[in-house]
Amino acid sequence: MDDLRLGVAGLGLRASVALEAHRPGAGARVTAICDTDPARHDWAREKFGPGVAVTADFGELLASGIDAVLILTPDDTHRELGERALAAGVATFMEKPLAITVEDTDALLSLAREHSTRLYVGHNMRHMPVVRAMREIILNGEIGEVQAVWCRHFVGHGGDFYYKDWHADRRRTTGLLLQKGAHDIDVIHWLAGASTREVTAMGDLKVYGQVTDRQEVEGTKREDWYRPATNWPPLAQKGLHPTVDVEDISMMLMRLDNGVQASYQQCHFTPDYWRNYTVIGTEGRLENFGDTGGDAVVRVWNKSRRNYDAAGDKSVEIPKATGGHGGADTKLVDEFLRFAREGGATDTSPVAARDSVAAGVCATLSLRDGSRPRTVPTVDADLVEYFAKGQPGT
């Protein structure tokens, strides 16, 4: 089997996905790189070999004879680059979120169908062992019919990950309730078996707006300014982005189209960094403690009523795995490479990726408008059918 020839656009934080996909002699190899930062060209040659083609022009990347492209660039570029890749007929991996507006996500779905080009969105949390364990418990009927899903997201490295570069500027992200929350909203939808149709939210820029030490880091490497071990407490942060106008704490309430009620809470100035899910059904509930392999467990309470009980009736230990996000990045790339080569069904879903963006956008609009409830628009039924069938035109 010949290696798929992969192009990569963007060598920022998610360059780890490109490194994971580079498997010379084992099915795929990175043959071309596009990045606007010349310093990243040298890094690309070091990591992918001196023969890798490097350019700052996305058009040159698409014309280099690649079979598939990984778009790992900032969120506000996804619509334009995605359009060009799909029009070129190149199987396209789009890092989440799919885009930063509902209109842009819908346009990308339509273009994928119009050009019969395979589209895949990098929602790696669907491959996280802790998430898959929770979903298996639900599908096995161990807590009955799901009625409520709660997620608390403690973003302990928020000041370093999201407030020193383009993530802090709402013009480039819409907001972190979308940019960061898209993962968790997608997981909530996956566990509940439905998408959000009504949402209300509140949030504020409570801490990082007070930090006055600012600097421009565009054109520098993250490793030059990423120092989470020493940047505590949050108000002692230094070198935040000149523009900081996205909320650092936010909360949203959701009503899904199957009647499930859900909530998502995100805070970027906690001391710890993990996600906690609670799923409540008609016959019990589950909850995770820790979210990566080796330090995570899912507990189930479903045998009887009781007062406080830390142990529960069942405990599922999540084994330690190699690779990013508890081994999820490896599984994500495995699935994309198979899909790019063969097509067919995938655990990730472009329509679900679109729905997570739509919920995040509408929640952001609500929190910036006095928490007024918003109705989340649905995607066209014909697009839903096309992607549900595994993109049969590709």
mmCIF file of C-alpha atoms in Angstrom:
data_model
loop_
_atom_site.group_PDB
_atom_site.id
_atom_site.type_symbol
_atom_site.label_atom_id
_atom_site.label_comp_id
_atom_site.label_asym_id
_atom_site.label_seq_id
_atom_site.Cartn_x
_atom_site.Cartn_y
_atom_site.Cartn_z
ATOM 1 C CA MET A 1 0.000 0.000 0.000
ATOM 2 C CA ASP A 2 1.476 3.338 -1.062
ATOM 3 C CA ASP A 3 1.672 6.084 1.520
ATOM 4 C CA LEU A 4 -0.938 8.822 1.307
ATOM 5 C CA ARG A 5 0.786 12.111 0.505
ATOM 6 C CA LEU A 6 -0.228 14.618 3.151
ATOM 7 C CA GLY A 7 -0.066 18.385 3.092
ATOM 8 C CA VAL A 8 -0.171 20.377 6.318
ATOM 9 C CA ALA A 9 -1.348 23.978 6.679
ATOM 10 C CA GLY A 10 -0.253 25.538 9.949
ATOM 11 C CA LEU A 11 2.435 24.370 12.376
ATOM 12 C CA GLY A 12 1.157 25.908 15.583
ATOM 13 C CA LEU A 13 -0.106 24.170 18.706
ATOM 14 C CA ARG A 14 -1.767 21.349 16.762
ATOM 15 C CA ALA A 15 1.351 20.525 14.781
ATOM 16 C CA SER A 16 1.285 17.436 16.979
ATOM 17 C CA VAL A 17 -1.462 16.086 14.702
ATOM 18 C CA ALA A 18 0.853 16.423 11.697
ATOM 19 C CA LEU A 19 3.610 14.584 13.560
ATOM 20 C CA GLU A 20 1.132 11.828 14.429
ATOM 21 C CA ALA A 21 0.048 11.534 10.785
ATOM 22 C CA HIS A 22 3.607 11.288 9.459
ATOM 23 C CA ARG A 23 4.034 7.515 9.131
ATOM 24 C CA PRO A 24 6.506 6.876 6.306
ATOM 25 C CA GLY A 25 6.150 3.342 5.025
ATOM 26 C CA ALA A 26 3.106 2.757 7.246
ATOM 27 C CA GLY A 27 0.379 4.385 5.189
ATOM 28 C CA ALA A 28 1.003 8.136 5.174
ATOM 29 C CA ARG A 29 3.769 10.692 4.978
ATOM 30 C CA VAL A 30 3.846 14.480 5.168
ATOM 31 C CA THR A 31 5.207 15.674 1.830
ATOM 32 C CA ALA A 32 4.349 19.385 1.887
ATOM 33 C CA ILE A 33 4.034 22.110 4.516
ATOM 34 C CA CYS A 34 2.444 25.560 4.358
ATOM 35 C CA ASP A 35 3.137 28.099 7.084
ATOM 36 C CA THR A 36 3.492 31.861 6.918
ATOM 37 C CA ASP A 37 6.282 31.829 9.509
ATOM 38 C CA PRO A 38 9.659 31.099 7.810
ATOM 39 C CA ALA A 39 11.063 29.842 11.119
ATOM 40 C CA ARG A 40 8.588 26.979 11.021
ATOM 41 C CA HIS A 41 9.990 25.892 7.648
ATOM 42 C CA ASP A 42 13.268 24.892 9.264
ATOM 43 C CA TRP A 43 11.344 23.075 11.998
ATOM 44 C CA ALA A 44 9.339 21.228 9.302
ATOM 45 C CA ARG A 45 12.492 20.043 7.529
ATOM 46 C CA GLU A 46 13.896 18.832 10.838
ATOM 47 C CA LYS A 47 10.749 16.885 11.739
ATOM 48 C CA PHE A 48 9.592 15.610 8.338
ATOM 49 C CA GLY A 49 12.877 15.336 6.472
ATOM 50 C CA PRO A 50 14.821 17.627 4.136
ATOM 51 C CA GLY A 51 12.729 16.478 1.168
ATOM 52 C CA VAL A 52 9.487 17.978 2.476
ATOM 53 C CA ALA A 53 8.258 20.851 0.303
ATOM 54 C CA VAL A 54 7.776 24.074 2.277
ATOM 55 C CA THR A 55 5.863 27.172 1.242
ATOM 56 C CA ALA A 56 3.927 30.130 2.567
ATOM 57 C CA ASP A 57 1.364 29.798 -0.247
ATOM 58 C CA PHE A 58 -1.649 27.541 0.345
ATOM 59 C CA GLY A 59 -2.266 27.308 -3.385
ATOM 60 C CA GLU A 60 1.204 25.842 -3.883
ATOM 61 C CA LEU A 61 0.486 23.313 -1.169
ATOM 62 C CA LEU A 62 -2.718 22.177 -2.890
ATOM 63 C CA ALA A 63 -0.933 21.949 -6.241
ATOM 64 C CA SER A 64 1.949 19.857 -4.885
ATOM 65 C CA GLY A 65 0.367 16.493 -5.634
ATOM 66 C CA ILE A 66 -1.005 15.743 -2.169
ATOM 67 C CA ASP A 67 -3.818 13.261 -1.535
ATOM 68 C CA ALA A 68 -5.090 14.896 1.672
ATOM 69 C CA VAL A 69 -4.566 18.070 3.665
ATOM 70 C CA LEU A 70 -4.539 18.800 7.397
ATOM 71 C CA ILE A 71 -5.749 22.356 8.077
ATOM 72 C CA LEU A 72 -4.351 23.239 11.516
ATOM 73 C CA THR A 73 -4.427 27.027 11.175
ATOM 74 C CA PRO A 74 -6.203 29.612 13.386
ATOM 75 C CA ASP A 75 -9.973 29.344 13.466
ATOM 76 C CA ASP A 76 -10.728 32.459 11.426
ATOM 77 C CA THR A 77 -8.908 30.975 8.416
ATOM 78 C CA HIS A 78 -10.927 27.758 8.277
ATOM 79 C CA ARG A 79 -13.663 28.987 5.929
ATOM 80 C CA GLU A 80 -11.287 30.292 3.253
ATOM 81 C CA LEU A 81 -8.772 27.450 3.373
ATOM 82 C CA GLY A 82 -11.504 24.852 3.640
ATOM 83 C CA GLU A 83 -13.256 26.234 0.575
ATOM 84 C CA ARG A 84 -10.072 26.027 -1.456
ATOM 85 C CA ALA A 85 -9.173 22.527 -0.318
ATOM 86 C CA LEU A 86 -12.664 21.164 -0.942
ATOM 87 C CA ALA A 87 -12.827 22.811 -4.368
ATOM 88 C CA ALA A 88 -9.491 21.203 -5.214
ATOM 89 C CA GLY A 89 -10.927 17.777 -4.419
ATOM 90 C CA VAL A 90 -8.366 17.057 -1.700
ATOM 91 C CA ALA A 91 -9.569 15.012 1.295
ATOM 92 C CA THR A 92 -9.678 17.585 4.071
ATOM 93 C CA PHE A 93 -8.983 17.300 7.792
ATOM 94 C CA MET A 94 -10.209 20.477 9.509
ATOM 95 C CA GLU A 95 -9.077 21.057 13.066
ATOM 96 C CA LYS A 96 -11.978 21.917 15.350
ATOM 97 C CA PRO A 97 -13.920 24.126 15.422
ATOM 98 C CA LEU A 98 -15.077 23.702 11.847
ATOM 99 C CA ALA A 99 -15.433 27.512 11.607
ATOM 100 C CA ILE A 100 -16.357 30.457 13.835
ATOM 101 C CA THR A 101 -19.827 31.285 12.447
ATOM 102 C CA VAL A 102 -22.863 29.179 11.636
ATOM 103 C CA GLU A 103 -22.892 30.544 8.094
ATOM 104 C CA ASP A 104 -19.300 29.448 7.500
ATOM 105 C CA THR A 105 -19.879 25.934 8.822
ATOM 106 C CA ASP A 106 -22.960 25.492 6.642
ATOM 107 C CA ALA A 107 -21.046 26.755 3.614
ATOM 108 C CA LEU A 108 -18.264 24.217 4.186
ATOM 109 C CA LEU A 109 -20.745 21.350 4.490
ATOM 110 C CA SER A 110 -22.421 22.430 1.245
ATOM 111 C CA LEU A 111 -19.094 22.727 -0.565
ATOM 112 C CA ALA A 112 -17.986 19.268 0.542
ATOM 113 C CA ARG A 113 -21.119 17.807 -1.014
ATOM 114 C CA GLU A 114 -20.962 20.034 -4.106
ATOM 115 C CA HIS A 115 -17.395 18.993 -4.899
ATOM 116 C CA SER A 116 -17.751 15.405 -3.633
ATOM 117 C CA THR A 117 -14.709 15.948 -1.436
ATOM 118 C CA ARG A 118 -14.188 14.064 1.815
ATOM 119 C CA LEU A 119 -14.457 16.329 4.866
ATOM 120 C CA TYR A 120 -13.338 15.292 8.344
ATOM 121 C CA VAL A 121 -13.335 17.448 11.516
ATOM 122 C CA GLY A 122 -10.811 16.864 14.295
ATOM 123 C CA HIS A 123 -13.074 16.313 17.290
ATOM 124 C CA ASN A 124 -10.558 14.075 19.007
ATOM 125 C CA MET A 125 -12.532 13.846 22.250
ATOM 126 C CA ARG A 126 -14.833 11.296 20.588
ATOM 127 C CA HIS A 127 -11.781 9.042 20.700
ATOM 128 C CA MET A 128 -10.797 9.797 24.312
ATOM 129 C CA PRO A 129 -11.036 6.572 26.358
ATOM 130 C CA VAL A 130 -12.894 8.285 29.206
ATOM 131 C CA VAL A 131 -15.551 9.624 26.821
ATOM 132 C CA ARG A 132 -15.901 6.283 25.069
ATOM 133 C CA ALA A 133 -16.284 4.540 28.432
ATOM 134 C CA MET A 134 -19.117 6.890 29.388
ATOM 135 C CA ARG A 135 -20.813 6.388 26.041
ATOM 136 C CA GLU A 136 -20.557 2.604 26.334
ATOM 137 C CA ILE A 137 -22.198 2.695 29.776
ATOM 138 C CA ILE A 138 -25.022 4.793 28.331
ATOM 139 C CA LEU A 139 -25.491 2.592 25.253
ATOM 140 C CA ASN A 140 -25.575 -0.479 27.497
ATOM 141 C CA GLY A 141 -28.568 1.031 29.282
ATOM 142 C CA GLU A 142 -26.855 1.048 32.665
ATOM 143 C CA ILE A 143 -28.321 4.412 33.694
ATOM 144 C CA GLY A 144 -31.549 4.161 31.724
ATOM 145 C CA GLU A 145 -32.663 6.893 29.332
ATOM 146 C CA VAL A 146 -30.468 9.996 29.488
ATOM 147 C CA GLN A 147 -32.277 13.031 30.877
ATOM 148 C CA ALA A 148 -29.496 15.478 31.819
ATOM 149 C CA VAL A 149 -25.807 16.079 31.061
ATOM 150 C CA TRP A 150 -23.607 18.447 33.061
ATOM 151 C CA CYS A 151 -20.026 19.400 32.226
ATOM 152 C CA ARG A 152 -17.643 21.476 34.320
ATOM 153 C CA HIS A 153 -14.454 22.429 32.490
ATOM 154 C CA PHE A 154 -11.576 23.562 34.684
ATOM 155 C CA VAL A 155 -9.090 25.222 32.298
ATOM 156 C CA GLY A 156 -6.082 25.556 34.581
ATOM 157 C CA HIS A 157 -3.697 26.648 31.803
ATOM 158 C CA GLY A 158 -6.168 29.130 30.342
ATOM 159 C CA GLY A 159 -3.992 32.198 30.777
ATOM 160 C CA ASP A 160 -1.100 30.592 28.928
ATOM 161 C CA PHE A 161 -3.025 28.683 26.282
ATOM 162 C CA TYR A 162 -5.714 31.214 25.358
ATOM 163 C CA TYR A 163 -4.841 34.742 26.445
ATOM 164 C CA LYS A 164 -1.399 35.281 24.887
ATOM 165 C CA ASP A 165 -2.135 34.853 21.188
ATOM 166 C CA TRP A 166 -4.997 35.116 18.685
ATOM 167 C CA HIS A 167 -7.343 33.064 20.894
ATOM 168 C CA ALA A 168 -7.889 36.155 23.085
ATOM 169 C CA ASP A 169 -9.354 38.190 20.198
ATOM 170 C CA ARG A 170 -13.053 37.549 19.558
ATOM 171 C CA ARG A 171 -12.671 38.641 15.932
ATOM 172 C CA ARG A 172 -10.658 35.467 15.372
ATOM 173 C CA THR A 173 -12.581 33.016 17.550
ATOM 174 C CA THR A 174 -16.075 34.438 18.260
ATOM 175 C CA GLY A 175 -15.283 33.457 21.858
ATOM 176 C CA LEU A 176 -13.836 30.684 23.999
ATOM 177 C CA LEU A 177 -17.276 29.289 24.743
ATOM 178 C CA LEU A 178 -17.116 28.298 21.079
ATOM 179 C CA GLN A 179 -13.379 27.873 20.467
ATOM 180 C CA LYS A 180 -12.616 25.868 23.593
ATOM 181 C CA GLY A 181 -16.129 24.656 24.313
ATOM 182 C CA ALA A 182 -16.743 23.109 20.880
ATOM 183 C CA HIS A 183 -15.146 19.865 22.112
ATOM 184 C CA ASP A 184 -17.333 19.568 25.176
ATOM 185 C CA ILE A 185 -20.523 20.651 23.448
ATOM 186 C CA ASP A 186 -19.890 17.930 20.863
ATOM 187 C CA VAL A 187 -19.354 15.347 23.622
ATOM 188 C CA ILE A 188 -22.541 16.456 25.397
ATOM 189 C CA HIS A 189 -24.432 15.993 22.143
ATOM 190 C CA TRP A 190 -22.815 12.580 21.542
ATOM 191 C CA LEU A 191 -23.608 11.292 25.023
ATOM 192 C CA ALA A 192 -27.162 12.625 24.905
ATOM 193 C CA GLY A 193 -27.847 11.483 21.348
ATOM 194 C CA ALA A 194 -29.106 14.861 20.133
ATOM 195 C CA SER A 195 -28.088 18.440 19.346
ATOM 196 C CA THR A 196 -28.926 21.725 21.061
ATOM 197 C CA ARG A 197 -31.957 23.700 19.899
ATOM 198 C CA GLU A 198 -32.387 26.267 22.692
ATOM 199 C CA VAL A 199 -29.653 27.945 24.681
ATOM 200 C CA THR A 200 -29.085 30.707 27.198
ATOM 201 C CA ALA A 201 -25.780 31.733 28.730
ATOM 202 C CA MET A 202 -23.931 34.144 30.963
ATOM 203 C CA GLY A 203 -20.261 34.960 31.206
ATOM 204 C CA ASP A 204 -17.704 37.665 31.810
ATOM 205 C CA LEU A 205 -14.053 38.653 31.515
ATOM 206 C CA LYS A 206 -13.432 38.522 35.258
ATOM 207 C CA VAL A 207 -9.659 38.090 35.673
ATOM 208 C CA TYR A 208 -7.491 38.440 32.576
ATOM 209 C CA GLY A 209 -9.021 41.788 31.680
ATOM 210 C CA GLN A 210 -7.345 43.121 34.824
ATOM 211 C CA VAL A 211 -3.853 42.042 33.745
ATOM 212 C CA THR A 212 -2.043 45.058 32.291
ATOM 213 C CA ASP A 213 1.226 43.392 31.224
ATOM 214 C CA ARG A 214 0.706 42.872 27.477
ATOM 215 C CA GLN A 215 2.926 42.012 24.524
ATOM 216 C CA GLU A 216 2.618 40.930 20.905
ATOM 217 C CA VAL A 217 3.702 37.315 20.411
ATOM 218 C CA GLU A 218 2.771 36.850 16.761
ATOM 219 C CA GLY A 219 5.770 35.443 14.935
ATOM 220 C CA THR A 220 7.220 33.848 18.064
ATOM 221 C CA LYS A 221 7.049 30.222 19.142
ATOM 222 C CA ARG A 222 4.717 29.148 21.925
ATOM 223 C CA GLU A 223 7.597 27.508 23.781
ATOM 224 C CA ASP A 224 9.182 30.970 24.072
ATOM 225 C CA TRP A 225 6.376 32.269 26.292
ATOM 226 C CA TYR A 226 4.481 29.255 27.623
ATOM 227 C CA ARG A 227 5.367 28.996 31.324
ATOM 228 C CA PRO A 228 2.351 27.567 33.180
ATOM 229 C CA ALA A 229 4.382 26.274 36.124
ATOM 230 C CA THR A 230 5.470 29.773 37.154
ATOM 231 C CA ASN A 231 2.434 31.845 36.168
ATOM 232 C CA TRP A 232 0.394 31.683 39.360
ATOM 233 C CA PRO A 233 -1.859 33.173 40.624
ATOM 234 C CA PRO A 234 -3.756 34.193 37.476
ATOM 235 C CA LEU A 235 -3.506 37.935 38.151
ATOM 236 C CA ALA A 236 0.292 37.548 38.149
ATOM 237 C CA GLN A 237 0.250 36.592 34.464
ATOM 238 C CA LYS A 238 2.582 38.511 32.170
ATOM 239 C CA GLY A 239 2.669 39.059 28.454
ATOM 240 C CA LEU A 240 -1.002 38.725 27.609
ATOM 241 C CA HIS A 241 -2.157 39.508 24.095
ATOM 242 C CA PRO A 242 -2.728 43.213 23.360
ATOM 243 C CA THR A 243 -6.372 42.399 22.614
ATOM 244 C CA VAL A 244 -8.182 40.472 25.332
ATOM 245 C CA ASP A 245 -11.942 40.582 24.829
ATOM 246 C CA VAL A 246 -13.143 36.989 25.235
ATOM 247 C CA GLU A 247 -14.790 35.810 28.433
ATOM 248 C CA ASP A 248 -12.681 33.834 30.906
ATOM 249 C CA ILE A 249 -15.684 32.366 32.724
ATOM 250 C CA SER A 250 -18.918 31.299 31.052
ATOM 251 C CA MET A 251 -21.928 29.098 31.647
ATOM 252 C CA MET A 252 -24.554 27.853 29.231
ATOM 253 C CA LEU A 253 -27.842 25.990 29.581
ATOM 254 C CA MET A 254 -29.058 23.844 26.686
ATOM 255 C CA ARG A 255 -32.258 22.106 25.698
ATOM 256 C CA LEU A 256 -31.579 19.417 23.125
ATOM 257 C CA ASP A 257 -33.943 18.360 20.380
ATOM 258 C CA ASN A 258 -34.769 15.098 22.179
ATOM 259 C CA GLY A 259 -35.692 16.932 25.390
ATOM 260 C CA VAL A 260 -32.429 16.307 27.257
ATOM 261 C CA GLN A 261 -31.333 19.293 29.341
ATOM 262 C CA ALA A 262 -27.638 20.082 29.608
ATOM 263 C CA SER A 263 -25.226 22.589 31.070
ATOM 264 C CA TYR A 264 -21.642 23.534 30.302
ATOM 265 C CA GLN A 265 -19.425 25.632 32.565
ATOM 266 C CA GLN A 266 -15.957 26.840 31.586
ATOM 267 C CA CYS A 267 -13.408 28.696 33.738
ATOM 268 C CA HIS A 268 -9.909 29.725 32.614
ATOM 269 C CA PHE A 269 -8.425 30.675 35.975
ATOM 270 C CA THR A 270 -8.746 27.483 37.996
ATOM 271 C CA PRO A 271 -5.641 25.845 39.507
ATOM 272 C CA ASP A 272 -6.460 22.446 37.962
ATOM 273 C CA TYR A 273 -6.999 21.406 34.336
ATOM 274 C CA TRP A 274 -9.583 18.706 33.548
ATOM 275 C CA ARG A 275 -13.196 18.069 32.589
ATOM 276 C CA ASN A 276 -15.897 16.586 34.794
ATOM 277 C CA TYR A 277 -19.032 15.111 33.214
ATOM 278 C CA THR A 278 -22.171 13.978 34.991
ATOM 279 C CA VAL A 279 -24.854 12.112 33.025
ATOM 280 C CA ILE A 280 -28.170 11.391 34.733
ATOM 281 C CA GLY A 281 -30.656 8.888 33.371
ATOM 282 C CA THR A 282 -33.964 7.382 34.424
ATOM 283 C CA GLU A 283 -32.161 4.549 36.264
ATOM 284 C CA GLY A 284 -28.957 6.079 37.590
ATOM 285 C CA ARG A 285 -26.070 8.384 36.857
ATOM 286 C CA LEU A 286 -22.403 8.316 35.914
ATOM 287 C CA GLU A 287 -19.544 10.711 36.560
ATOM 288 C CA ASN A 288 -15.873 10.834 35.565
ATOM 289 C CA PHE A 289 -13.025 11.817 37.856
ATOM 290 C CA GLY A 290 -9.927 12.742 35.852
ATOM 291 C CA ASP A 291 -10.069 12.691 32.081
ATOM 292 C CA THR A 292 -6.864 11.111 30.756
ATOM 293 C CA GLY A 293 -5.636 7.550 30.973
ATOM 294 C CA GLY A 294 -3.861 6.498 34.146
ATOM 295 C CA ASP A 295 -5.568 9.037 36.394
ATOM 296 C CA ALA A 296 -9.198 8.725 35.349
ATOM 297 C CA VAL A 297 -12.156 6.645 36.474
ATOM 298 C CA VAL A 298 -15.846 6.583 35.565
ATOM 299 C CA ARG A 299 -18.186 5.724 38.425
ATOM 300 C CA VAL A 300 -21.824 4.619 38.155
ATOM 301 C CA TRP A 301 -24.597 4.846 40.737
ATOM 302 C CA ASN A 302 -27.584 2.727 39.663
ATOM 303 C CA LYS A 303 -28.521 0.124 42.319
ATOM 304 C CA SER A 304 -30.414 2.064 44.966
ATOM 305 C CA ARG A 305 -30.956 5.372 46.686
ATOM 306 C CA ARG A 306 -28.392 6.415 49.266
ATOM 307 C CA ASN A 307 -26.743 9.407 50.896
ATOM 308 C CA TYR A 308 -23.214 10.475 49.949
ATOM 309 C CA ASP A 309 -21.352 7.551 48.413
ATOM 310 C CA ALA A 310 -18.006 8.280 46.757
ATOM 311 C CA ALA A 311 -17.471 4.761 45.424
ATOM 312 C CA GLY A 312 -20.740 4.147 43.582
ATOM 313 C CA ASP A 313 -21.956 0.762 42.355
ATOM 314 C CA LYS A 314 -19.468 0.371 39.507
ATOM 315 C CA SER A 315 -16.051 1.801 38.748
ATOM 316 C CA VAL A 316 -14.389 1.759 35.327
ATOM 317 C CA GLU A 317 -10.664 2.511 35.435
ATOM 318 C CA ILE A 318 -9.327 4.255 32.333
ATOM 319 C CA PRO A 319 -5.982 2.690 31.366
ATOM 320 C CA LYS A 320 -2.967 4.810 30.629
ATOM 321 C CA ALA A 321 -2.349 5.310 26.900
ATOM 322 C CA THR A 322 0.446 6.839 24.869
ATOM 323 C CA GLY A 323 -0.130 9.819 22.616
ATOM 324 C CA GLY A 324 -1.923 13.126 23.018
ATOM 325 C CA HIS A 325 -5.230 13.424 24.854
ATOM 326 C CA GLY A 326 -5.029 9.977 26.395
ATOM 327 C CA GLY A 327 -4.293 8.307 23.073
ATOM 328 C CA ALA A 328 -7.187 10.055 21.327
ATOM 329 C CA ASP A 329 -4.969 11.861 18.815
ATOM 330 C CA THR A 330 -3.604 8.569 17.501
ATOM 331 C CA LYS A 331 -7.104 7.142 17.073
ATOM 332 C CA LEU A 332 -8.271 10.361 15.431
ATOM 333 C CA VAL A 333 -5.485 10.237 12.857
ATOM 334 C CA ASP A 334 -6.059 6.513 12.302
ATOM 335 C CA GLU A 335 -9.686 7.227 11.460
ATOM 336 C CA PHE A 336 -8.925 10.167 9.197
ATOM 337 C CA LEU A 337 -6.296 8.295 7.194
ATOM 338 C CA ARG A 338 -8.672 5.381 6.696
ATOM 339 C CA PHE A 339 -11.458 7.769 5.715
ATOM 340 C CA ALA A 340 -9.228 9.735 3.326
ATOM 341 C CA ARG A 341 -8.232 6.516 1.594
ATOM 342 C CA GLU A 342 -11.480 4.523 1.670
ATOM 343 C CA GLY A 343 -14.350 6.772 2.752
ATOM 344 C CA GLY A 344 -17.178 5.336 4.824
ATOM 345 C CA ALA A 345 -18.638 6.020 8.253
ATOM 346 C CA THR A 346 -16.628 7.713 11.017
ATOM 347 C CA ASP A 347 -17.198 8.271 14.734
ATOM 348 C CA THR A 348 -16.687 11.985 14.196
ATOM 349 C CA SER A 349 -19.303 13.866 12.206
ATOM 350 C CA PRO A 350 -19.107 17.081 10.157
ATOM 351 C CA VAL A 351 -22.778 17.777 10.926
ATOM 352 C CA ALA A 352 -22.192 17.256 14.649
ATOM 353 C CA ALA A 353 -19.146 19.539 14.391
ATOM 354 C CA ARG A 354 -21.376 22.147 12.788
ATOM 355 C CA ASP A 355 -23.964 21.726 15.552
ATOM 356 C CA SER A 356 -21.362 22.274 18.269
ATOM 357 C CA VAL A 357 -20.337 25.519 16.572
ATOM 358 C CA ALA A 358 -23.963 26.614 16.215
ATOM 359 C CA ALA A 359 -24.651 25.998 19.908
ATOM 360 C CA GLY A 360 -21.460 27.817 20.926
ATOM 361 C CA VAL A 361 -22.195 30.794 18.670
ATOM 362 C CA CYS A 362 -25.753 31.156 19.952
ATOM 363 C CA ALA A 363 -24.630 30.808 23.564
ATOM 364 C CA THR A 364 -22.009 33.522 23.019
ATOM 365 C CA LEU A 365 -24.639 35.806 21.513
ATOM 366 C CA SER A 366 -26.853 35.139 24.532
ATOM 367 C CA LEU A 367 -24.208 35.865 27.161
ATOM 368 C CA ARG A 368 -23.330 39.147 25.424
ATOM 369 C CA ASP A 369 -26.989 40.135 25.241
ATOM 370 C CA GLY A 370 -28.189 39.877 28.810
ATOM 371 C CA SER A 371 -28.633 36.089 28.697
ATOM 372 C CA ARG A 372 -31.539 36.310 26.290
ATOM 373 C CA PRO A 373 -32.493 32.802 25.105
ATOM 374 C CA ARG A 374 -31.550 31.873 21.549
ATOM 375 C CA THR A 375 -32.890 29.277 19.162
ATOM 376 C CA VAL A 376 -30.097 27.315 17.491
ATOM 377 C CA PRO A 377 -30.663 27.008 13.719
ATOM 378 C CA THR A 378 -30.832 23.559 12.203
ATOM 379 C CA VAL A 379 -28.786 22.375 9.241
ATOM 380 C CA ASP A 380 -30.527 21.508 5.976
ATOM 381 C CA ALA A 381 -32.060 18.034 6.068
ATOM 382 C CA ASP A 382 -30.442 17.004 2.790
ATOM 383 C CA LEU A 383 -26.998 17.783 4.185
ATOM 384 C CA VAL A 384 -27.785 15.792 7.319
ATOM 385 C CA GLU A 385 -28.731 12.813 5.141
ATOM 386 C CA TYR A 386 -25.644 13.158 2.928
ATOM 387 C CA PHE A 387 -23.204 13.091 5.832
ATOM 388 C CA ALA A 388 -25.170 10.455 7.762
ATOM 389 C CA LYS A 389 -24.631 8.138 4.789
ATOM 390 C CA GLY A 390 -20.872 8.653 4.998
ATOM 391 C CA GLN A 391 -20.553 11.266 2.233
ATOM 392 C CA PRO A 392 -21.578 8.817 -0.519
ATOM 393 C CA GLY A 393 -20.625 11.153 -3.368
ATOM 394 C CA THR A 394 -16.940 11.073 -2.429
#
